[in-house]
């Protein structure tokens, strides 16, 4: 079986003129992707924001990336972890998560912040009280 051969254009035939719309203005090419939501804004996310899925199963209309993200988020995971597991950059994760947050399929929450160190005098008082027992 032979591979298909490309057909070359005949150099003597002129190229068709570019399609122009309206009053001679060049037409903008159609975007094949979405960088932000319909209003142009993205969710306020950082690398340590925790993401939790609200639904158990992804909807049938979800893209493969969204379905994988929803399956991973059964337990809370940070945006950095999701980005590493899915091998996607943070900017792409921001777009995916904004779409999922808008559709209310995931919930974003701030990470749990640990309190500052315990007061040393309190620890000494507890230790002295235990030694007296």
Coordinates of N, CA and C in Angstrom, one line a residue:
X1 N 0.8 -1.2 0.0 CA 0.0 0.0 0.0 C 0.9 1.2 0.0
X2 N 0.6 2.2 -0.8 CA 1.4 3.4 -0.9 C 0.8 4.5 -0.2
X3 N 1.6 5.3 0.5 CA 1.0 6.5 1.2 C 0.4 7.5 0.3
X4 N -0.6 8.2 0.8 CA -1.2 9.2 -0.1 C -0.2 10.3 -0.4
X5 N -0.3 10.8 -1.6 CA 0.6 11.9 -2.1 C -0.1 13.2 -2.0
X6 N 0.6 14.2 -1.6 CA 0.1 15.6 -1.5 C 0.0 16.1 -2.9
X7 N -1.1 16.8 -3.2 CA -1.2 17.5 -4.5 C -0.7 18.9 -4.3
X8 N 0.2 19.2 -5.2 CA 0.8 20.6 -5.2 C -0.1 21.5 -6.0
X9 N -0.1 22.8 -5.6 CA -0.9 23.8 -6.3 C -0.1 24.1 -7.6
X10 N -0.9 24.4 -8.6 CA -0.2 24.8 -9.8 C 0.2 26.3 -9.6
X11 N 1.5 26.6 -9.8 CA 2.0 27.9 -9.6 C 1.4 29.0 -10.6
X12 N 0.8 28.5 -11.6 CA 0.3 29.4 -12.6 C -1.1 29.9 -12.2
X13 N -1.8 29.2 -11.3 CA -3.2 29.6 -10.9 C -3.1 30.7 -9.8
X14 N -3.8 31.7 -10.0 CA -3.7 32.8 -8.9 C -4.4 32.3 -7.6
X15 N -3.9 32.9 -6.5 CA -4.5 32.5 -5.2 C -5.8 33.3 -5.1
X16 N -6.8 32.8 -4.4 CA -8.0 33.5 -4.2 C -7.8 34.7 -3.3
X17 N -8.5 35.8 -3.5 CA -8.3 37.0 -2.6 C -8.8 36.7 -1.2
X18 N -8.1 37.2 -0.2 CA -8.6 37.0 1.2 C -10.0 37.5 1.4
X19 N -10.8 36.7 2.2 CA -12.2 37.1 2.4 C -12.2 38.3 3.3
X20 N -12.9 39.3 2.9 CA -13.1 40.5 3.7 C -14.5 40.8 4.0
X21 N -14.8 41.3 5.2 CA -16.1 41.5 5.7 C -16.4 42.9 5.8
X22 N -17.6 43.3 5.5 CA -18.0 44.7 5.7 C -17.4 45.7 4.8
X23 N -16.9 46.8 5.3 CA -16.3 47.9 4.6 C -14.8 47.7 4.3
X24 N -14.4 46.6 3.9 CA -13.0 46.4 3.5 C -12.1 46.1 4.7
X25 N -12.7 46.0 5.9 CA -11.9 45.7 7.1 C -11.5 44.2 7.1
X26 N -10.3 43.9 7.4 CA -9.9 42.4 7.5 C -10.7 41.7 8.6
X27 N -11.1 40.5 8.3 CA -11.9 39.7 9.3 C -10.9 39.1 10.3
X28 N -11.3 39.2 11.6 CA -10.5 38.6 12.6 C -10.7 37.1 12.6
X29 N -9.6 36.3 12.8 CA -9.8 34.9 12.8 C -10.6 34.4 14.0
X30 N -11.3 33.3 13.8 CA -12.1 32.8 14.9 C -11.2 32.1 15.9
X31 N -11.5 32.4 17.2 CA -10.7 31.9 18.3 C -11.1 30.4 18.5
X32 N -10.1 29.6 18.6 CA -10.3 28.2 18.8 C -10.3 27.8 20.3
X33 N -10.2 28.7 21.2 CA -10.1 28.4 22.6 C -10.6 29.6 23.4
X34 N -10.9 29.4 24.7 CA -11.4 30.5 25.5 C -10.3 30.7 26.6
X35 N -10.0 32.0 26.8 CA -8.9 32.3 27.7 C -9.6 32.7 29.1
X36 N -10.8 33.2 29.1 CA -11.5 33.5 30.3 C -13.0 33.2 30.1
X37 N -13.7 33.5 31.2 CA -15.2 33.2 31.1 C -15.9 34.1 30.2
X38 N -17.2 34.1 30.1 CA -17.9 34.9 29.1 C -17.8 36.4 29.4
X39 N -17.6 36.7 30.7 CA -17.5 38.2 31.0 C -16.0 38.6 31.0
X40 N -15.1 37.7 30.7 CA -13.7 38.1 30.6 C -12.9 38.0 31.9
X41 N -13.5 37.6 32.9 CA -12.9 37.5 34.2 C -12.6 36.1 34.6
X42 N -11.5 35.9 35.4 CA -11.1 34.6 35.9 C -11.3 34.6 37.4
X43 N -11.4 33.4 38.0 CA -11.6 33.3 39.4 C -10.3 33.6 40.1
X44 N -10.4 34.1 41.3 CA -9.2 34.5 42.1 C -8.6 33.2 42.7
X45 N -7.6 32.7 42.1 CA -7.0 31.4 42.5 C -5.5 31.6 42.7
X46 N -5.0 30.9 43.7 CA -3.5 30.9 43.7 C -3.1 29.4 43.9
X47 N -1.8 29.1 44.0 CA -1.4 27.8 44.0 C -1.8 26.9 45.2
X48 N -2.1 27.6 46.3 CA -2.5 26.8 47.5 C -4.0 26.8 47.7
X49 N -4.8 27.3 46.8 CA -6.3 27.3 46.9 C -6.7 25.8 46.8
X50 N -7.6 25.4 47.7 CA -8.0 24.0 47.7 C -9.3 23.9 46.9
X51 N -9.4 22.8 46.1 CA -10.5 22.6 45.2 C -11.1 21.3 45.6
X52 N -12.5 21.3 45.7 CA -13.2 20.1 46.1 C -14.4 20.0 45.1
X53 N -14.6 18.8 44.5 CA -15.7 18.6 43.6 C -17.0 18.5 44.3
X54 N -18.1 19.1 43.8 CA -19.4 19.0 44.4 C -20.2 17.8 43.9
X55 N -19.9 17.4 42.6 CA -20.6 16.2 42.1 C -19.7 15.0 42.1
X56 N -20.3 13.8 42.3 CA -19.6 12.6 42.3 C -19.0 12.2 41.0
X57 N -19.9 12.3 39.9 CA -19.5 12.0 38.6 C -19.5 13.2 37.7
X58 N -18.5 13.3 36.7 CA -18.6 14.4 35.8 C -19.8 14.4 34.9
X59 N -20.3 15.5 34.5 CA -21.4 15.5 33.6 C -21.0 15.0 32.2
X60 N -21.9 14.5 31.4 CA -21.5 14.0 30.1 C -21.0 15.1 29.1
X61 N -21.3 16.4 29.4 CA -20.9 17.5 28.5 C -19.5 17.9 28.9
X62 N -18.8 17.4 29.9 CA -17.5 17.8 30.4 C -16.4 17.4 29.4
X63 N -15.4 18.3 29.2 CA -14.3 17.9 28.4 C -13.5 16.8 29.1
X64 N -12.5 16.2 28.4 CA -11.7 15.2 29.1 C -10.9 15.8 30.3
X65 N -10.4 17.0 30.1 CA -9.6 17.6 31.2 C -10.5 17.9 32.4
X66 N -11.7 18.4 32.1 CA -12.6 18.7 33.2 C -13.1 17.5 33.9
X67 N -13.3 16.4 33.2 CA -13.7 15.1 33.8 C -12.6 14.6 34.7
X68 N -11.3 14.6 34.2 CA -10.2 14.2 35.0 C -10.0 15.0 36.2
X69 N -10.2 16.3 36.1 CA -10.1 17.2 37.2 C -11.2 17.0 38.3
X70 N -12.4 16.7 37.8 CA -13.5 16.4 38.8 C -13.2 15.1 39.5
X71 N -12.7 14.1 38.8 CA -12.4 12.8 39.5 C -11.3 13.0 40.5
X72 N -10.3 13.8 40.2 CA -9.2 14.0 41.2 C -9.7 14.8 42.4
X73 N -10.6 15.6 42.2 CA -11.1 16.5 43.3 C -12.1 15.9 44.3
X74 N -12.2 14.6 44.3 CA -13.1 13.9 45.2 C -12.7 14.3 46.6
X75 N -11.4 14.4 46.8 CA -10.8 14.9 48.1 C -10.1 16.2 47.8
X76 N -10.1 17.1 48.8 CA -9.5 18.4 48.5 C -8.1 18.4 48.0
X77 N -7.8 19.1 46.9 CA -6.4 19.2 46.4 C -6.1 20.6 46.1
X78 N -4.9 21.0 46.2 CA -4.5 22.4 45.8 C -4.4 22.5 44.3
X79 N -4.4 23.7 43.9 CA -4.3 24.0 42.4 C -3.0 23.5 41.9
X80 N -1.9 23.7 42.7 CA -0.6 23.2 42.3 C -0.6 21.7 42.2
X81 N -1.2 21.0 43.1 CA -1.2 19.5 42.9 C -2.0 19.1 41.7
X82 N -3.2 19.7 41.4 CA -3.9 19.4 40.2 C -3.1 19.7 39.0
X83 N -2.4 20.8 39.0 CA -1.6 21.2 37.8 C -0.5 20.1 37.6
X84 N 0.1 19.6 38.6 CA 1.1 18.6 38.5 C 0.5 17.3 38.0
X85 N -0.6 16.9 38.6 CA -1.2 15.6 38.2 C -1.7 15.6 36.8
X86 N -2.2 16.7 36.3 CA -2.8 16.8 35.0 C -1.7 17.2 33.9
X87 N -0.5 17.6 34.4 CA 0.5 18.0 33.5 C 0.1 19.3 32.7
X88 N -0.6 20.2 33.4 CA -1.1 21.4 32.7 C -0.5 22.6 33.5
X89 N -0.1 23.7 32.8 CA 0.4 24.9 33.5 C -0.7 25.6 34.3
X90 N -0.2 26.4 35.2 CA -1.2 27.1 36.1 C -2.2 27.9 35.4
X91 N -1.8 28.6 34.3 CA -2.7 29.4 33.5 C -3.8 28.6 32.9
X92 N -3.5 27.4 32.4 CA -4.6 26.5 31.9 C -5.5 26.0 33.0
X93 N -4.9 25.7 34.2 CA -5.7 25.3 35.3 C -6.7 26.4 35.7
X94 N -6.2 27.6 35.7 CA -7.1 28.7 36.0 C -8.3 28.8 35.1
X95 N -8.1 28.6 33.8 CA -9.2 28.6 32.9 C -10.2 27.5 33.2
X96 N -9.6 26.2 33.3 CA -10.5 25.1 33.6 C -11.3 25.3 34.9
X97 N -10.6 25.7 35.9 CA -11.3 25.9 37.2 C -12.3 27.0 37.2
X98 N -12.0 28.1 36.4 CA -13.0 29.1 36.3 C -14.3 28.6 35.7
X99 N -14.2 27.8 34.6 CA -15.3 27.2 34.0 C -16.1 26.3 35.0
X100 N -15.4 25.5 35.7 CA -16.0 24.6 36.7 C -16.7 25.3 37.9
X101 N -16.0 26.4 38.3 CA -16.6 27.2 39.4 C -17.9 27.9 38.9
X102 N -17.8 28.4 37.7 CA -19.0 29.1 37.1 C -20.2 28.1 37.0
X103 N -19.9 26.9 36.6 CA -20.9 25.8 36.5 C -21.3 25.2 37.8
X104 N -20.6 25.6 38.9 CA -20.8 25.2 40.3 C -20.6 23.7 40.4
X105 N -19.6 23.1 39.7 CA -19.2 21.7 39.8 C -18.1 21.5 40.8
X106 N -17.4 22.6 41.1 CA -16.3 22.5 42.1 C -16.5 23.7 43.1
X107 N -15.9 23.5 44.2 CA -15.9 24.6 45.2 C -14.4 24.9 45.6
X108 N -14.1 26.2 45.6 CA -12.7 26.6 46.0 C -12.8 27.2 47.4
X109 N -11.8 26.9 48.2 CA -11.7 27.4 49.5 C -10.2 27.7 49.8
X110 N -10.1 28.6 50.8 CA -8.7 29.0 51.2 C -8.1 27.8 52.0
X111 N -6.8 27.7 51.9 CA -6.2 26.6 52.7 C -6.3 26.8 54.2
X112 N -6.2 25.7 54.9 CA -6.3 25.8 56.3 C -5.0 26.3 56.8
X113 N -5.0 27.5 57.5 CA -3.8 28.1 58.0 C -3.6 27.6 59.4
X114 N -2.3 27.2 59.7 CA -2.0 26.7 61.0 C -1.7 28.0 61.9
X115 N -2.0 27.8 63.1 CA -1.8 28.9 64.0 C -0.3 29.1 64.3
X116 N 0.0 30.3 64.7 CA 1.5 30.5 65.0 C 1.9 29.6 66.2
X117 N 3.2 29.6 66.4 CA 3.7 28.7 67.5 C 3.1 29.0 68.8
X118 N 3.0 27.9 69.6 CA 2.4 28.0 70.9 C 3.4 28.8 71.8
X119 N 2.8 29.5 72.7 CA 3.6 30.4 73.6 C 4.5 29.5 74.4
X120 N 5.8 29.8 74.5 CA 6.8 29.0 75.2 C 6.5 28.9 76.7
X121 N 6.0 30.1 77.3 CA 5.7 30.1 78.7 C 4.5 29.1 79.0
X122 N 3.6 29.0 78.1 CA 2.5 28.0 78.3 C 3.0 26.6 78.3
X123 N 3.9 26.3 77.4 CA 4.5 24.9 77.4 C 5.3 24.6 78.6
X124 N 6.0 25.6 79.1 CA 6.8 25.4 80.3 C 5.9 25.2 81.5
X125 N 4.8 26.0 81.6 CA 3.8 25.8 82.7 C 3.2 24.4 82.7
X126 N 2.9 23.9 81.5 CA 2.3 22.6 81.4 C 3.3 21.5 81.8
X127 N 4.6 21.7 81.3 CA 5.6 20.8 81.7 C 5.9 20.7 83.2
X128 N 5.9 21.9 83.8 CA 6.1 22.0 85.3 C 5.0 21.3 86.0
X129 N 3.7 21.5 85.5 CA 2.6 20.9 86.1 C 2.6 19.4 86.0
X130 N 3.1 18.9 84.9 CA 3.2 17.4 84.7 C 4.3 16.8 85.6
X131 N 5.4 17.6 85.8 CA 6.5 17.1 86.7 C 6.0 17.0 88.1
X132 N 5.1 17.9 88.5 CA 4.6 17.9 89.9 C 3.8 16.7 90.2
X133 N 3.2 16.1 89.2 CA 2.3 14.9 89.4 C 3.0 13.8 89.8

